[in-house]
Amino acid sequence: MVPTHDHPGEQAASDPIRLLAIRDTPLSVDEIFRAVGDDAAGGTALFVGMVRNHDGGQDVGALGYSCHPSAQDELRRVAEKVVAEFPVRALAAVHRVGDLRVGDLAVVVAVSCPHRAEAFEACRKLIDDLKHEVPIWKHQRFSDGTEEWVGAC
């Protein structure tokens, strides 16, 4: 470990990317929160994305997520960009694939940094870039029988 330039006297985390996954099993907020625990972090920001019961004025009955085989590598690339831009102590991101119901967790990301402002900014960049750059697609099925595909990138 080496001293950081942003916060003299602190030690840089050896590998701040603690957990990255794309899973077909239910997600756990507690698992993600535990993964970003770090004694040198003064702030942790966590974002939880859930399946809602509506979109675009239509009632959502169910949806499914699928991903390209490169999605895990792209998730790592996004995480590495966040780590390079912010003084990240720890980072975790997990996205669900498969069939989900209203209320299920679809994505959970968290970032710990020395200060709260950095944690908020890094977490926002992580979720925004994940949604725009990682090839994960949402297939929504509406209660009126219609459906649509929504590209996340």
Tab-separated table of C-alpha atoms in Angstrom:
chain	number	residue	atom	x	y	z
A	1	MET	CA	0.000	0.000	0.000
A	2	VAL	CA	1.171	3.505	-0.795
A	3	PRO	CA	0.159	6.944	0.490
A	4	THR	CA	-2.486	8.698	-1.609
A	5	HIS	CA	-2.079	12.246	-2.895
A	6	ASP	CA	-5.631	13.346	-2.097
A	7	HIS	CA	-5.493	12.453	1.580
A	8	PRO	CA	-1.925	12.470	2.966
A	9	GLY	CA	-1.233	9.797	5.536
A	10	GLU	CA	-3.888	7.375	4.232
A	11	GLN	CA	-2.967	4.173	2.549
A	12	ALA	CA	-4.381	3.448	-0.899
A	13	ALA	CA	-6.559	0.360	-1.092
A	14	SER	CA	-4.693	-2.494	-2.826
A	15	ASP	CA	-7.742	-3.426	-4.914
A	16	PRO	CA	-10.775	-1.260	-4.294
A	17	ILE	CA	-12.957	-3.310	-6.658
A	18	ARG	CA	-14.318	-5.790	-4.142
A	19	LEU	CA	-17.304	-7.356	-5.912
A	20	LEU	CA	-18.564	-7.301	-9.496
A	21	ALA	CA	-21.163	-9.764	-10.706
A	22	ILE	CA	-24.027	-10.425	-13.054
A	23	ARG	CA	-26.301	-13.012	-11.422
A	24	ASP	CA	-29.475	-14.946	-12.079
A	25	THR	CA	-30.193	-15.222	-8.341
A	26	PRO	CA	-31.732	-12.664	-5.949
A	27	LEU	CA	-29.495	-9.771	-4.888
A	28	SER	CA	-28.606	-8.780	-1.336
A	29	VAL	CA	-28.156	-5.182	-0.208
A	30	ASP	CA	-26.379	-6.481	2.908
A	31	GLU	CA	-23.827	-8.394	0.814
A	32	ILE	CA	-22.990	-5.297	-1.240
A	33	PHE	CA	-22.799	-3.070	1.838
A	34	ARG	CA	-20.451	-5.525	3.579
A	35	ALA	CA	-18.269	-5.722	0.462
A	36	VAL	CA	-17.519	-1.982	0.556
A	37	GLY	CA	-16.725	-1.769	4.245
A	38	ASP	CA	-13.410	-0.007	4.812
A	39	ASP	CA	-12.009	1.574	7.987
A	40	ALA	CA	-10.512	4.479	6.001
A	41	ALA	CA	-13.842	5.375	4.370
A	42	GLY	CA	-15.810	8.227	5.882
A	43	GLY	CA	-18.723	7.835	3.484
A	44	THR	CA	-20.495	5.028	1.696
A	45	ALA	CA	-23.120	5.617	-0.976
A	46	LEU	CA	-25.421	2.812	-2.045
A	47	PHE	CA	-27.927	2.683	-4.898
A	48	VAL	CA	-30.625	0.030	-5.184
A	49	GLY	CA	-32.614	-0.329	-8.406
A	50	MET	CA	-35.893	-2.223	-8.111
A	51	VAL	CA	-38.516	-3.412	-10.575
A	52	ARG	CA	-41.378	-0.906	-10.457
A	53	ASN	CA	-44.998	-1.552	-11.381
A	54	HIS	CA	-45.160	1.023	-14.189
A	55	ASP	CA	-43.146	2.550	-17.013
A	56	GLY	CA	-44.086	5.134	-19.594
A	57	GLY	CA	-47.667	5.312	-18.354
A	58	GLN	CA	-48.217	1.545	-18.610
A	59	ASP	CA	-48.587	-1.059	-15.877
A	60	VAL	CA	-45.631	-3.467	-15.787
A	61	GLY	CA	-46.589	-7.057	-15.058
A	62	ALA	CA	-43.121	-8.589	-15.218
A	63	LEU	CA	-39.778	-8.181	-16.863
A	64	GLY	CA	-36.617	-10.007	-17.676
A	65	TYR	CA	-33.013	-8.941	-18.046
A	66	SER	CA	-30.518	-10.520	-20.400
A	67	CYS	CA	-26.936	-9.623	-21.188
A	68	HIS	CA	-24.262	-9.968	-23.814
A	69	PRO	CA	-21.368	-12.360	-23.023
A	70	SER	CA	-19.077	-9.302	-22.724
A	71	ALA	CA	-21.193	-7.723	-19.959
A	72	GLN	CA	-18.942	-8.835	-17.083
A	73	ASP	CA	-15.848	-7.413	-18.799
A	74	GLU	CA	-17.671	-4.153	-19.535
A	75	LEU	CA	-18.803	-3.941	-15.910
A	76	ARG	CA	-15.159	-4.219	-14.819
A	77	ARG	CA	-14.138	-1.513	-17.302
A	78	VAL	CA	-16.812	0.827	-15.906
A	79	ALA	CA	-15.693	0.088	-12.326
A	80	GLU	CA	-12.045	0.721	-13.206
A	81	LYS	CA	-12.971	4.113	-14.697
A	82	VAL	CA	-14.731	5.113	-11.467
A	83	VAL	CA	-11.764	3.990	-9.376
A	84	ALA	CA	-9.413	6.018	-11.588
A	85	GLU	CA	-11.539	9.173	-11.299
A	86	PHE	CA	-12.408	9.149	-7.571
A	87	PRO	CA	-10.538	8.264	-4.339
A	88	VAL	CA	-12.443	4.996	-4.008
A	89	ARG	CA	-11.665	2.833	-0.986
A	90	ALA	CA	-14.071	0.079	-2.018
A	91	LEU	CA	-16.565	-0.534	-4.840
A	92	ALA	CA	-19.171	-3.206	-5.546
A	93	ALA	CA	-21.765	-3.654	-8.300
A	94	VAL	CA	-24.142	-6.547	-8.958
A	95	HIS	CA	-26.843	-6.721	-11.652
A	96	ARG	CA	-29.549	-9.333	-11.950
A	97	VAL	CA	-30.493	-11.227	-15.106
A	98	GLY	CA	-33.421	-13.543	-15.721
A	99	ASP	CA	-37.102	-13.097	-14.935
A	100	LEU	CA	-37.966	-10.645	-12.171
A	101	ARG	CA	-41.208	-9.548	-10.524
A	102	VAL	CA	-42.333	-6.137	-9.362
A	103	GLY	CA	-40.391	-5.288	-6.194
A	104	ASP	CA	-37.375	-7.488	-6.986
A	105	LEU	CA	-33.910	-5.954	-6.823
A	106	ALA	CA	-32.459	-5.470	-10.315
A	107	VAL	CA	-29.154	-3.770	-9.498
A	108	VAL	CA	-27.206	-2.809	-6.374
A	109	VAL	CA	-24.056	-0.676	-6.439
A	110	ALA	CA	-22.039	0.881	-3.630
A	111	VAL	CA	-18.905	2.967	-3.266
A	112	SER	CA	-16.911	3.914	-0.162
A	113	CYS	CA	-14.632	6.953	-0.204
A	114	PRO	CA	-12.847	9.069	2.399
A	115	HIS	CA	-15.650	11.679	2.302
A	116	ARG	CA	-19.406	11.652	1.589
A	117	ALA	CA	-19.367	13.993	-1.437
A	118	GLU	CA	-16.862	11.753	-3.216
A	119	ALA	CA	-18.887	8.666	-2.342
A	120	PHE	CA	-22.110	10.188	-3.732
A	121	GLU	CA	-20.426	11.347	-6.949
A	122	ALA	CA	-18.610	8.047	-7.509
A	123	CYS	CA	-21.738	5.997	-6.854
A	124	ARG	CA	-23.776	8.109	-9.275
A	125	LYS	CA	-21.119	7.736	-11.973
A	126	LEU	CA	-20.958	3.994	-11.357
A	127	ILE	CA	-24.707	3.405	-11.778
A	128	ASP	CA	-25.074	5.870	-14.666
A	129	ASP	CA	-22.162	4.381	-16.608
A	130	LEU	CA	-23.297	0.832	-15.836
A	131	LYS	CA	-26.763	1.587	-17.256
A	132	HIS	CA	-25.328	3.308	-20.364
A	133	GLU	CA	-22.301	1.151	-21.175
A	134	VAL	CA	-22.801	-2.407	-19.940
A	135	PRO	CA	-24.748	-4.524	-22.481
A	136	ILE	CA	-27.713	-5.543	-20.340
A	137	TRP	CA	-31.204	-5.388	-21.846
A	138	LYS	CA	-34.610	-5.226	-20.200
A	139	HIS	CA	-37.657	-6.978	-21.678
A	140	GLN	CA	-40.795	-5.449	-20.148
A	141	ARG	CA	-44.174	-7.157	-20.316
A	142	PHE	CA	-47.122	-4.885	-19.679
A	143	SER	CA	-50.450	-5.850	-18.160
A	144	ASP	CA	-52.270	-5.031	-21.425
A	145	GLY	CA	-50.313	-7.793	-23.216
A	146	THR	CA	-47.828	-5.534	-24.991
A	147	GLU	CA	-44.106	-5.703	-24.440
A	148	GLU	CA	-40.921	-3.811	-25.222
A	149	TRP	CA	-37.158	-4.236	-25.125
A	150	VAL	CA	-35.171	-1.480	-23.456
A	151	GLY	CA	-31.438	-1.275	-24.137
A	152	ALA	CA	-29.296	-0.283	-21.190
A	153	CYS	CA	-26.475	0.752	-23.489
